[in-house]
Coordinates of N, CA and C and ligand atoms in Angstrom, one line a residue:
X4 N 45.7 -31.9 39.9 CA 44.2 -31.6 40.0 C 43.7 -31.6 38.5
X5 N 42.3 -31.7 38.5 CA 41.7 -31.8 37.2 C 40.8 -30.6 36.9
X6 N 40.9 -30.1 35.7 CA 40.0 -29.0 35.3 C 39.1 -29.5 34.1
X7 N 37.9 -29.0 34.0 CA 37.0 -29.3 32.9 C 36.7 -28.0 32.3
X8 N 36.8 -27.9 31.0 CA 36.5 -26.7 30.3 C 35.9 -27.0 28.9
X9 N 35.4 -26.0 28.2 CA 35.0 -26.1 26.9 C 36.1 -25.5 26.0
X10 N 36.8 -26.3 25.2 CA 37.9 -25.8 24.4 C 37.5 -25.9 23.0
X11 N 37.4 -24.8 22.3 CA 37.1 -24.7 20.9 C 35.8 -25.5 20.6
X12 N 34.8 -25.4 21.5 CA 33.5 -26.0 21.2 C 33.4 -27.4 21.7
X13 N 34.4 -27.9 22.3 CA 34.4 -29.3 22.8 C 34.7 -29.4 24.3
X14 N 33.9 -30.2 25.0 CA 34.2 -30.4 26.4 C 35.6 -31.2 26.6
X15 N 36.5 -30.7 27.4 CA 37.8 -31.3 27.6 C 38.1 -31.3 29.1
X16 N 38.9 -32.3 29.5 CA 39.4 -32.2 30.9 C 40.9 -32.5 30.9
X17 N 41.6 -31.7 31.7 CA 43.0 -31.7 31.7 C 43.5 -31.9 33.1
X18 N 44.6 -32.6 33.3 CA 45.3 -32.7 34.6 C 46.3 -31.5 34.6
X19 N 46.2 -30.7 35.6 CA 47.2 -29.6 35.7 C 47.8 -29.5 37.1
X20 N 48.9 -28.8 37.1 CA 49.6 -28.5 38.4 C 48.9 -27.2 39.0
X21 N 48.8 -27.1 40.3 CA 48.1 -25.9 40.9 C 48.7 -24.6 40.4
X22 N 50.0 -24.6 40.1 CA 50.6 -23.3 39.7 C 50.9 -23.2 38.2
X23 N 50.1 -24.0 37.4 CA 50.3 -24.1 36.0 C 49.5 -22.9 35.3
X24 N 50.1 -22.3 34.3 CA 49.4 -21.3 33.5 C 48.8 -21.9 32.3
X25 N 47.7 -21.2 31.9 CA 46.9 -21.6 30.7 C 47.7 -21.8 29.5
X26 N 48.7 -20.9 29.2 CA 49.5 -21.1 28.0 C 50.2 -22.4 28.0
X27 N 50.7 -22.9 29.1 CA 51.4 -24.1 29.2 C 50.5 -25.3 29.0
X28 N 49.3 -25.2 29.6 CA 48.3 -26.3 29.5 C 47.9 -26.4 28.1
X29 N 47.6 -25.3 27.4 CA 47.1 -25.4 26.0 C 48.2 -25.9 25.1
X30 N 49.4 -25.5 25.3 CA 50.5 -26.0 24.4 C 50.8 -27.4 24.6
X31 N 50.6 -27.9 25.9 CA 50.8 -29.3 26.2 C 49.8 -30.2 25.4
X32 N 48.6 -29.6 25.2 CA 47.6 -30.3 24.5 C 47.4 -29.9 23.1
X33 N 48.5 -29.5 22.5 CA 48.6 -29.4 21.0 C 48.0 -28.1 20.5
X34 N 47.7 -27.1 21.3 CA 47.2 -25.8 20.8 C 48.4 -24.9 20.6
X35 N 49.2 -25.3 19.6 CA 50.5 -24.7 19.4 C 50.4 -23.3 18.7
X36 N 49.2 -22.9 18.3 CA 49.0 -21.6 17.8 C 49.3 -20.5 18.9
X37 N 49.1 -20.9 20.1 CA 49.2 -20.0 21.3 C 50.7 -19.9 21.6
X38 N 51.2 -18.7 21.4 CA 52.7 -18.5 21.4 C 53.2 -17.9 22.8
X39 N 54.4 -18.2 23.1 CA 55.0 -17.6 24.3 C 56.0 -16.5 23.8
X40 N 55.6 -15.3 23.8 CA 56.5 -14.2 23.4 C 57.3 -13.6 24.5
X41 N 56.7 -13.4 25.6 CA 57.4 -12.7 26.7 C 57.2 -13.4 28.1
X42 N 56.1 -14.1 28.2 CA 55.8 -14.8 29.5 C 55.6 -13.8 30.6
X43 N 55.2 -12.6 30.3 CA 55.1 -11.5 31.3 C 54.0 -10.5 31.0
X44 N 52.9 -10.9 30.3 CA 51.8 -10.0 30.0 C 52.1 -8.8 29.2
X45 N 53.1 -8.8 28.4 CA 53.4 -7.5 27.7 C 53.4 -7.6 26.2
X46 N 53.2 -8.8 25.6 CA 53.3 -8.8 24.1 C 52.1 -9.3 23.4
X47 N 51.2 -10.0 24.0 CA 49.9 -10.4 23.4 C 50.0 -11.7 22.5
X48 N 51.2 -12.3 22.4 CA 51.3 -13.4 21.5 C 50.6 -14.7 22.1
X49 N 50.3 -14.7 23.4 CA 49.7 -15.8 24.0 C 48.2 -15.6 24.2
X50 N 47.6 -14.6 23.5 CA 46.2 -14.3 23.6 C 45.3 -15.5 23.2
X51 N 44.3 -15.7 24.1 CA 43.3 -16.7 23.8 C 42.0 -15.9 24.2
X52 N 40.8 -16.5 23.8 CA 39.6 -15.9 24.3 C 39.1 -16.8 25.5
X53 N 38.9 -16.1 26.6 CA 38.3 -16.8 27.8 C 36.9 -16.2 27.9
X54 N 35.9 -17.1 27.7 CA 34.5 -16.7 27.6 C 34.3 -15.5 26.7
X55 N 35.1 -15.6 25.5 CA 34.9 -14.6 24.5 C 35.8 -13.4 24.6
X56 N 36.5 -13.2 25.7 CA 37.3 -12.0 26.0 C 38.7 -12.3 25.7
X57 N 39.5 -11.4 25.0 CA 40.9 -11.6 24.8 C 41.6 -11.6 26.2
X58 N 42.4 -12.7 26.4 CA 43.0 -12.9 27.7 C 44.4 -13.4 27.5
X59 N 45.4 -12.9 28.3 CA 46.8 -13.3 28.2 C 47.0 -14.6 28.9
X60 N 47.1 -15.7 28.2 CA 47.2 -17.0 28.8 C 48.5 -17.3 29.5
X61 N 49.5 -16.4 29.3 CA 50.8 -16.7 30.0 C 50.7 -16.3 31.5
X62 N 49.7 -15.5 31.8 CA 49.6 -15.1 33.3 C 48.2 -15.3 33.9
X63 N 47.5 -16.3 33.3 CA 46.2 -16.7 33.8 C 46.4 -18.2 34.3
X64 N 46.2 -18.4 35.5 CA 46.4 -19.8 36.0 C 45.3 -20.7 35.3
X65 N 45.7 -21.9 35.0 CA 44.8 -22.8 34.3 C 43.6 -23.1 35.1
X66 N 43.7 -23.1 36.4 CA 42.5 -23.3 37.2 C 41.4 -22.3 36.9
X67 N 41.8 -21.1 36.5 CA 40.8 -20.1 36.2 C 39.9 -20.5 35.0
X68 N 40.4 -21.4 34.2 CA 39.6 -21.8 33.0 C 38.6 -22.9 33.4
X69 N 38.7 -23.4 34.6 CA 37.8 -24.5 35.0 C 36.3 -24.0 34.9
X70 N 35.5 -24.8 34.1 CA 34.1 -24.4 33.9 C 33.9 -23.3 32.9
X71 N 34.9 -22.9 32.2 CA 34.8 -21.8 31.3 C 35.0 -22.2 29.8
X72 N 34.9 -21.3 28.9 CA 35.0 -21.5 27.5 C 36.3 -20.9 27.0
X73 N 37.2 -21.7 26.4 CA 38.4 -21.1 25.9 C 38.4 -21.3 24.3
X74 N 38.8 -20.3 23.7 CA 38.9 -20.4 22.2 C 40.3 -20.0 21.8
X75 N 40.9 -20.8 20.9 CA 42.2 -20.5 20.2 C 41.9 -20.5 18.7
X76 N 42.9 -20.1 17.9 CA 42.6 -20.0 16.5 C 42.2 -21.4 15.9
X77 N 42.7 -22.5 16.6 CA 42.3 -23.8 16.1 C 40.8 -24.0 16.1
X78 N 40.1 -23.2 16.9 CA 38.6 -23.3 17.0 C 37.8 -22.4 16.1
X79 N 38.5 -21.4 15.4 CA 37.8 -20.5 14.5 C 38.6 -20.4 13.2
X80 N 38.9 -21.5 12.6 CA 39.8 -21.5 11.4 C 39.2 -20.8 10.2
X81 N 37.9 -20.9 10.0 CA 37.3 -20.2 8.8 C 37.5 -18.7 9.0
X82 N 37.2 -18.2 10.2 CA 37.3 -16.8 10.4 C 38.8 -16.3 10.4
X83 N 39.6 -17.1 10.9 CA 41.1 -16.8 10.9 C 41.6 -16.7 9.4
X84 N 41.1 -17.6 8.6 CA 41.5 -17.6 7.1 C 41.1 -16.3 6.5
X85 N 39.9 -15.8 6.8 CA 39.4 -14.5 6.3 C 40.3 -13.4 6.8
X86 N 40.6 -13.4 8.1 CA 41.4 -12.3 8.6 C 42.8 -12.4 8.0
X87 N 43.4 -13.6 7.9 CA 44.7 -13.7 7.4 C 44.8 -13.3 5.9
X88 N 43.7 -13.5 5.2 CA 43.7 -13.1 3.8 C 43.9 -11.6 3.7
X89 N 43.2 -10.9 4.6 CA 43.3 -9.4 4.6 C 44.7 -9.0 5.0
X90 N 45.3 -9.7 6.0 CA 46.6 -9.4 6.4 C 47.6 -9.6 5.3
X91 N 47.4 -10.7 4.6 CA 48.3 -11.0 3.4 C 48.2 -9.9 2.3
X92 N 46.9 -9.5 2.1 CA 46.7 -8.5 1.0 C 47.3 -7.2 1.3
X93 N 47.4 -6.8 2.6 CA 47.9 -5.5 3.0 C 49.4 -5.6 3.4
X94 N 50.0 -6.8 3.2 CA 51.4 -6.9 3.6 C 51.7 -6.9 5.1
X95 N 50.6 -7.2 5.9 CA 50.8 -7.1 7.3 C 51.2 -8.5 7.9
X96 N 51.4 -9.5 7.1 CA 51.7 -10.8 7.5 C 53.2 -11.1 7.3
X97 N 54.0 -10.9 8.3 CA 55.5 -11.1 8.0 C 56.0 -12.3 8.7
X98 N 56.6 -12.2 9.9 CA 57.1 -13.4 10.5 C 56.0 -14.3 11.0
X99 N 54.8 -13.7 11.3 CA 53.7 -14.4 11.7 C 53.5 -14.7 13.2
X100 N 54.5 -14.4 14.0 CA 54.5 -14.8 15.4 C 53.3 -14.2 16.1
X101 N 53.0 -13.0 15.8 CA 51.9 -12.3 16.5 C 50.5 -12.6 16.0
X102 N 50.5 -13.3 14.8 CA 49.2 -13.4 14.1 C 48.0 -14.0 14.8
X103 N 48.3 -15.2 15.5 CA 47.2 -15.9 16.1 C 46.6 -15.1 17.2
X104 N 47.4 -14.5 18.0 CA 46.9 -13.6 19.1 C 46.1 -12.5 18.6
X105 N 46.7 -11.8 17.5 CA 46.0 -10.7 17.0 C 44.7 -11.1 16.3
X106 N 44.7 -12.2 15.6 CA 43.4 -12.7 14.9 C 42.3 -12.9 16.0
X107 N 42.7 -13.5 17.1 CA 41.7 -13.7 18.1 C 41.1 -12.3 18.7
X108 N 42.1 -11.4 18.8 CA 41.6 -10.1 19.3 C 40.7 -9.4 18.3
X109 N 41.1 -9.5 17.1 CA 40.2 -8.9 16.0 C 38.9 -9.5 16.0
X110 N 38.8 -10.8 16.1 CA 37.6 -11.6 16.1 C 36.7 -11.1 17.3
X111 N 37.3 -11.0 18.5 CA 36.6 -10.5 19.6 C 36.1 -9.1 19.4
X112 N 36.9 -8.2 18.8 CA 36.5 -6.8 18.5 C 35.3 -6.8 17.6
X113 N 35.3 -7.7 16.6 CA 34.2 -7.7 15.7 C 32.9 -8.1 16.4
X114 N 33.0 -9.0 17.3 CA 31.8 -9.4 18.1 C 31.3 -8.4 19.0
X115 N 32.2 -7.6 19.6 CA 31.9 -6.6 20.6 C 31.4 -5.3 20.1
X116 N 32.0 -4.9 18.9 CA 31.6 -3.5 18.4 C 30.9 -3.7 17.1
X117 N 29.9 -2.9 16.9 CA 29.1 -2.9 15.6 C 29.9 -2.0 14.6
X118 N 30.2 -0.8 15.0 CA 31.0 0.1 14.0 C 32.1 0.7 14.7
X119 N 33.2 0.0 15.0 CA 34.3 0.6 15.7 C 35.0 1.7 14.9
X120 N 35.4 2.7 15.6 CA 36.2 3.8 15.0 C 37.6 3.3 14.9
X121 N 38.4 4.1 14.2 CA 39.9 3.8 14.2 C 40.5 3.8 15.6
X122 N 40.0 4.8 16.4 CA 40.5 4.8 17.8 C 40.1 3.6 18.6
X123 N 38.8 3.1 18.4 CA 38.4 1.9 19.1 C 39.3 0.7 18.7
X124 N 39.6 0.6 17.4 CA 40.4 -0.5 16.9 C 41.8 -0.4 17.6
X125 N 42.4 0.8 17.5 CA 43.7 0.9 18.1 C 43.7 0.6 19.6
X126 N 42.7 1.1 20.3 CA 42.6 0.8 21.7 C 42.5 -0.7 22.0
X127 N 41.7 -1.4 21.1 CA 41.4 -2.8 21.3 C 42.6 -3.7 21.1
X128 N 43.4 -3.3 20.1 CA 44.6 -4.2 19.8 C 45.9 -3.7 20.4
X129 N 45.8 -2.7 21.3 CA 47.0 -2.1 21.9 C 47.9 -3.2 22.6
X130 N 47.3 -4.2 23.1 CA 48.1 -5.2 23.8 C 48.8 -6.3 22.9
X131 N 48.5 -6.2 21.6 CA 49.1 -7.2 20.7 C 50.2 -6.5 19.9
X132 N 51.4 -6.8 20.4 CA 52.6 -6.1 19.8 C 53.1 -6.9 18.6
X133 N 53.6 -6.2 17.6 CA 54.2 -6.8 16.4 C 55.5 -6.1 16.1
X134 N 56.6 -7.0 16.0 CA 57.9 -6.4 15.9 C 58.2 -6.2 14.4
X135 N 57.3 -6.6 13.5 CA 57.7 -6.6 12.1 C 56.9 -5.5 11.3
X136 N 55.6 -5.4 11.5 CA 54.7 -4.7 10.5 C 54.7 -3.2 10.6
X137 N 55.0 -2.6 11.7 CA 54.8 -1.2 11.8 C 53.4 -0.7 12.0
X138 N 52.5 -1.7 12.2 CA 51.1 -1.5 12.6 C 50.2 -0.8 11.5
X139 N 50.7 0.0 10.6 CA 49.7 0.7 9.6 C 49.1 -0.4 8.7
X140 N 49.9 -1.3 8.3 CA 49.3 -2.4 7.4 C 48.3 -3.2 8.1
X141 N 48.6 -3.5 9.4 CA 47.7 -4.3 10.2 C 46.4 -3.5 10.4
X142 N 46.5 -2.2 10.7 CA 45.3 -1.4 10.9 C 44.4 -1.4 9.6
X143 N 45.1 -1.2 8.5 CA 44.3 -1.2 7.2 C 43.6 -2.6 7.0
X144 N 44.4 -3.7 7.2 CA 43.8 -5.0 7.1 C 42.6 -5.2 8.0
X145 N 42.7 -4.8 9.2 CA 41.6 -5.0 10.1 C 40.4 -4.2 9.7
X146 N 40.6 -3.0 9.2 CA 39.5 -2.1 8.7 C 38.8 -2.8 7.5
X147 N 39.6 -3.3 6.6 CA 38.9 -3.9 5.4 C 38.2 -5.2 5.8
X148 N 38.8 -5.9 6.7 CA 38.1 -7.2 7.2 C 36.8 -6.8 7.8
X149 N 36.8 -5.8 8.7 CA 35.5 -5.4 9.4 C 34.5 -4.9 8.3
X150 N 35.0 -4.1 7.4 CA 34.1 -3.6 6.3 C 33.4 -4.8 5.6
X151 N 34.3 -5.8 5.2 CA 33.7 -6.9 4.4 C 32.7 -7.7 5.2
X152 N 32.8 -7.6 6.5 CA 31.9 -8.5 7.4 C 30.5 -7.8 7.5
X153 N 30.3 -6.6 7.1 CA 29.1 -5.9 7.3 C 28.0 -6.5 6.4
Ligands
FES214 S1 53.6 -14.3 26.2 FE1 51.8 -13.6 27.2 S2 51.8 -11.5 26.9 FE2 53.7 -12.2 25.9
FES215 S1 54.5 -10.2 11.9 FE1 56.3 -10.6 13.1 S2 55.7 -10.1 15.1 FE2 54.0 -9.5 13.9

């Protein structure tokens, strides 16, 4: 079956299987920033934005993206560079496996909240696990990124 979607600002159409998940479809079409960490909705490495909302692509059927807007980090590279610089400055960028998913979540947070509290930030990123950083450096990097964007 065929789906049509807007991927990173461009209209695209993909042939998919009825039981295919969005993670697989995106990776098949070279969106390799989208990672498979657990394949079970628990790690956040596969996060993409579906109509602007952070969404776990490993457990969303590709058909659900039909007629919708999907964003991966390939579509917001300038913003991701800014976020990554803050992560680097705070030592939050280690193996990097979680970074793309987290960057998309942080980008969505910035769009949704004007002045998020530390609690808001923690709640928003709770689904993006990181096995390396211990989270404090990430939190600091996110705060400085959000401050700089004001
Ligand atoms: S790969 Fe989707 S949540 Fe882990
Ligand atoms: S930096 Fe390694 S999983 Fe987050």
